[in-house]
CSV table of C-alpha atoms in Angstrom, one decimal:
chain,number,residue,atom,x,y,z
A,1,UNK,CA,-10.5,-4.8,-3.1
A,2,UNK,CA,-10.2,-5.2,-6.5
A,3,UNK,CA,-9.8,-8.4,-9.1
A,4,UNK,CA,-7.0,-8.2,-11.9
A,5,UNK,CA,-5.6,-10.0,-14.5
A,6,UNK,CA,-2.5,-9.2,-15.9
A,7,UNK,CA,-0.3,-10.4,-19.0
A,8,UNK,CA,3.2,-11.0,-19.4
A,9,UNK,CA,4.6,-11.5,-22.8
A,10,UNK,CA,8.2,-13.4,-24.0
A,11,UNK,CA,7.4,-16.7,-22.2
A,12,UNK,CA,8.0,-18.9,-24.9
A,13,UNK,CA,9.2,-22.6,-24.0
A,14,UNK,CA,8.8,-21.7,-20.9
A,15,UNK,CA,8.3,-24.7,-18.2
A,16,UNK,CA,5.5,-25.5,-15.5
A,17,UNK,CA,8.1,-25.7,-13.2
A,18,UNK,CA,9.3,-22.0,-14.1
A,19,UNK,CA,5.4,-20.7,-13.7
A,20,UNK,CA,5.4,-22.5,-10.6
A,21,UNK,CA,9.0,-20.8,-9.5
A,22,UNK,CA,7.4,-17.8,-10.6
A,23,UNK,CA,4.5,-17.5,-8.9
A,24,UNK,CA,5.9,-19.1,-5.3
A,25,UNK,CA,7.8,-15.5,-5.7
A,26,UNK,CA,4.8,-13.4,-6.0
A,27,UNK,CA,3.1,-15.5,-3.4
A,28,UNK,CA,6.1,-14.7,-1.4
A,29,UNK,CA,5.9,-11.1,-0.9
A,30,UNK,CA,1.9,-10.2,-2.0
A,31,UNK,CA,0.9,-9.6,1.5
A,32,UNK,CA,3.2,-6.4,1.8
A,33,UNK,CA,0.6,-4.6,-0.7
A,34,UNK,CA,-2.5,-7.0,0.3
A,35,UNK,CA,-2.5,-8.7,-2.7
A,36,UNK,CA,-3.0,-12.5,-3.7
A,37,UNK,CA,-2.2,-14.1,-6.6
A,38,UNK,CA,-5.2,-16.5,-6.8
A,39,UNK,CA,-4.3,-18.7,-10.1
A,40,UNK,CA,-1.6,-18.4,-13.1
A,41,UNK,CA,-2.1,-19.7,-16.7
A,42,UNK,CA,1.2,-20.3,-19.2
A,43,UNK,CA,0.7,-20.9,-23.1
A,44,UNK,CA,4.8,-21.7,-23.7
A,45,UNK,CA,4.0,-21.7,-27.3
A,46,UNK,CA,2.8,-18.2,-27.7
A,47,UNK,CA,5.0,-17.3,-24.7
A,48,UNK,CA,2.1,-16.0,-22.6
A,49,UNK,CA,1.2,-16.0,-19.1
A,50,UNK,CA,-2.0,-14.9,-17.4
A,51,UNK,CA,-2.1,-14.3,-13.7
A,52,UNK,CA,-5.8,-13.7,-11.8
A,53,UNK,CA,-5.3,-11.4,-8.8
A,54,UNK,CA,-7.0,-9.5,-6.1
A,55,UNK,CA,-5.8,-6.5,-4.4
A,56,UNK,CA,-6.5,-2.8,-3.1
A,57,UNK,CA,-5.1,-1.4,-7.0
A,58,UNK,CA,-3.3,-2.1,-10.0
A,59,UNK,CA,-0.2,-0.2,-8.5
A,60,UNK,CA,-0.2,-3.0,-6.1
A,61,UNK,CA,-0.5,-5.9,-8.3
A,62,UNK,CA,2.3,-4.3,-10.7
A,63,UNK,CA,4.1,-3.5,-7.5
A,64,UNK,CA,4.8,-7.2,-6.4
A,65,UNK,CA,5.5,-8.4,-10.1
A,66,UNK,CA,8.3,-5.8,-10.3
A,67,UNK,CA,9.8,-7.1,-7.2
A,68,UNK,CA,9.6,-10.6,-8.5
A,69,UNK,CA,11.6,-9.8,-11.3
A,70,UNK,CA,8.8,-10.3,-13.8
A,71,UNK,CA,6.8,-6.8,-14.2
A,72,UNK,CA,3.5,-7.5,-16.2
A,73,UNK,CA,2.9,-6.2,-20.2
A,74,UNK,CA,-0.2,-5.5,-19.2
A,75,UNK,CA,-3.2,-5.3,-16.2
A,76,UNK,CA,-6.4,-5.4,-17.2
A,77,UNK,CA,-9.1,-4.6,-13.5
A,78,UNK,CA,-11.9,-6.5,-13.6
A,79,UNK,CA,-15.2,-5.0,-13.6
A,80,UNK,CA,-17.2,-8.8,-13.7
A,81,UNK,CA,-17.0,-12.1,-13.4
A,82,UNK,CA,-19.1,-15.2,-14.4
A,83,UNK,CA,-18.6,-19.1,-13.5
B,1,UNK,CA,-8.4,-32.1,-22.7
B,2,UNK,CA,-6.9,-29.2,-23.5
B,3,UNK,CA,-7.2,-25.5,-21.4
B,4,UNK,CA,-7.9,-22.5,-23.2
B,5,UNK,CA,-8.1,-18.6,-22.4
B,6,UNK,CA,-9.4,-17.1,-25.1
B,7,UNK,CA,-9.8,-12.4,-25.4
B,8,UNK,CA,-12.0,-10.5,-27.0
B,9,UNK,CA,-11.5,-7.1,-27.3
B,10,UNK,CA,-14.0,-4.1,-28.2
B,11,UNK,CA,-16.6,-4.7,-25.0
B,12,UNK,CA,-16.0,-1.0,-23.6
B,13,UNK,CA,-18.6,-0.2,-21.4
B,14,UNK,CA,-20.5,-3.1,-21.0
B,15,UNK,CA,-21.9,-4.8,-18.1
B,16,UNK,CA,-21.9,-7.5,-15.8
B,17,UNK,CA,-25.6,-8.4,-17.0
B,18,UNK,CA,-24.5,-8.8,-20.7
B,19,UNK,CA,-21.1,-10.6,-19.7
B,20,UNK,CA,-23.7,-13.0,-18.1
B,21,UNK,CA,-26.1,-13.1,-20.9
B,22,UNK,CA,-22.6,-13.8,-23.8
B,23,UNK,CA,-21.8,-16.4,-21.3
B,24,UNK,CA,-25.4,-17.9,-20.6
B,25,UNK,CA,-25.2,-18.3,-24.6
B,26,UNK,CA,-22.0,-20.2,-24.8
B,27,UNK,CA,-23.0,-22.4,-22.0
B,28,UNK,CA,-26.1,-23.2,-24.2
B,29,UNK,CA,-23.9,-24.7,-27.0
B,30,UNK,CA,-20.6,-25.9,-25.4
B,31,UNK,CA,-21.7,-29.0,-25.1
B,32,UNK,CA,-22.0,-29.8,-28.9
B,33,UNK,CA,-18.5,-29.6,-29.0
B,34,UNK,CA,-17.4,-30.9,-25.9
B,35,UNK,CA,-16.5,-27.4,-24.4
B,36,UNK,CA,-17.2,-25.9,-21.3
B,37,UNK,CA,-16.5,-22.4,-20.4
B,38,UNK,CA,-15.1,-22.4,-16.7
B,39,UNK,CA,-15.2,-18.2,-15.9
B,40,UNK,CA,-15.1,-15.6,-17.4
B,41,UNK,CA,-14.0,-12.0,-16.6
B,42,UNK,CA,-14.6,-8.4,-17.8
B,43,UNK,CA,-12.8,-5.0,-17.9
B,44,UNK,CA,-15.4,-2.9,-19.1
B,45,UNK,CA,-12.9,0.4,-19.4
B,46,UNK,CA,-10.3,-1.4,-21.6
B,47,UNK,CA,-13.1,-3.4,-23.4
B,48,UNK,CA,-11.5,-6.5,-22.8
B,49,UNK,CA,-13.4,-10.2,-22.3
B,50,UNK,CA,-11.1,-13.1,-21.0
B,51,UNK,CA,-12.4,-16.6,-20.5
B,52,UNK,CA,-11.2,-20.0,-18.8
B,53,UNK,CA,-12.5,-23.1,-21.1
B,54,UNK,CA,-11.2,-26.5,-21.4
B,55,UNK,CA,-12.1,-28.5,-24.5
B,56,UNK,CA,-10.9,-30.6,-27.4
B,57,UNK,CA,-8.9,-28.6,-29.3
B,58,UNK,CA,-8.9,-24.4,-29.9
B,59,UNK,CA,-11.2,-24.5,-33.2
B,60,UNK,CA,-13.8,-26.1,-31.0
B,61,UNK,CA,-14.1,-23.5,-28.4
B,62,UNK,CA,-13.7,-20.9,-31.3
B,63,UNK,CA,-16.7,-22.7,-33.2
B,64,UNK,CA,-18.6,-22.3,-29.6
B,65,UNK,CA,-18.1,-18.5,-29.4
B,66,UNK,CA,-18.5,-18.2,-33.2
B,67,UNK,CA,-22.1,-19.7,-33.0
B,68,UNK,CA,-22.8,-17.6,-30.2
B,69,UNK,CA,-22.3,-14.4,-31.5
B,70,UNK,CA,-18.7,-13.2,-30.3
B,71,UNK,CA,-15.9,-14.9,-32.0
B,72,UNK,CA,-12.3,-14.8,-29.6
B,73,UNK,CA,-9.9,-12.2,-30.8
B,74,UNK,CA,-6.9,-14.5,-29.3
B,75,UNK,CA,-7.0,-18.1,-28.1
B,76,UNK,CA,-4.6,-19.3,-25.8
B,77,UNK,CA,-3.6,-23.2,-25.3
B,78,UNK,CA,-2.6,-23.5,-22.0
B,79,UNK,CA,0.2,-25.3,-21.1
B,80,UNK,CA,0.7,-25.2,-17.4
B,81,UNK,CA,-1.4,-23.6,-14.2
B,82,UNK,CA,-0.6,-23.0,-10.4
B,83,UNK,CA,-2.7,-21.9,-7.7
């Protein structure tokens, strides 16, 4: 398994409410390619989201975005992490 | 409080060891501006460092990185997350 973040671009004024909508449609169909959706960030101003994943491969995290509607600008796999 | 993800960009090919290390020295500092530095996560093939901080304000987590060594490329101020 692998650990992703991905970026979507053109947010801008979006709501908490629409990142939560958004995400309960990811979470609704991840397990088809074994991937979760662990936490998502929105800045509305700059009309960014970040989204930390796992899953098997990137084809599998873009997979599930595409069939939310919202396909990802980019995905970046994570080769470390620190807390 | 604010939440912030902030990007750096130009880390190709560097390791989990110096992700720690950038991180250890933020964690040093944060303090002085009432910053801390939740995680942090890196793609070593695309070069790309994100981190999770909450703070004051945006200039104070980039004064924390700045006096560490690794001023943010981007800074993000989140305005929602889900999990």
């Amino acid at each position: 398994m692998g650990q992703f973040m991905d970026v979507h671009s053109g947010f801008v004024g979006a709501t908490a409410e629409q990142l939560a909508a958004a995400h309960e449609l990811d979470l609704a169909i991840e397990a088809d390619e074994g991937v979760h959706f662990e936490r998502a960030w929105l800045d509305s101003n700059a009309g960014r989201v970040f989204c930390l994943s796992t899953g098997p491969s990137r084809d599998a995290v873009i997979r599930v975005h595409e069939r939310a509607g919202h396909p990802p600008g980019e995905v970046y796999e994570l080769t470390a992490e620190v807390s």
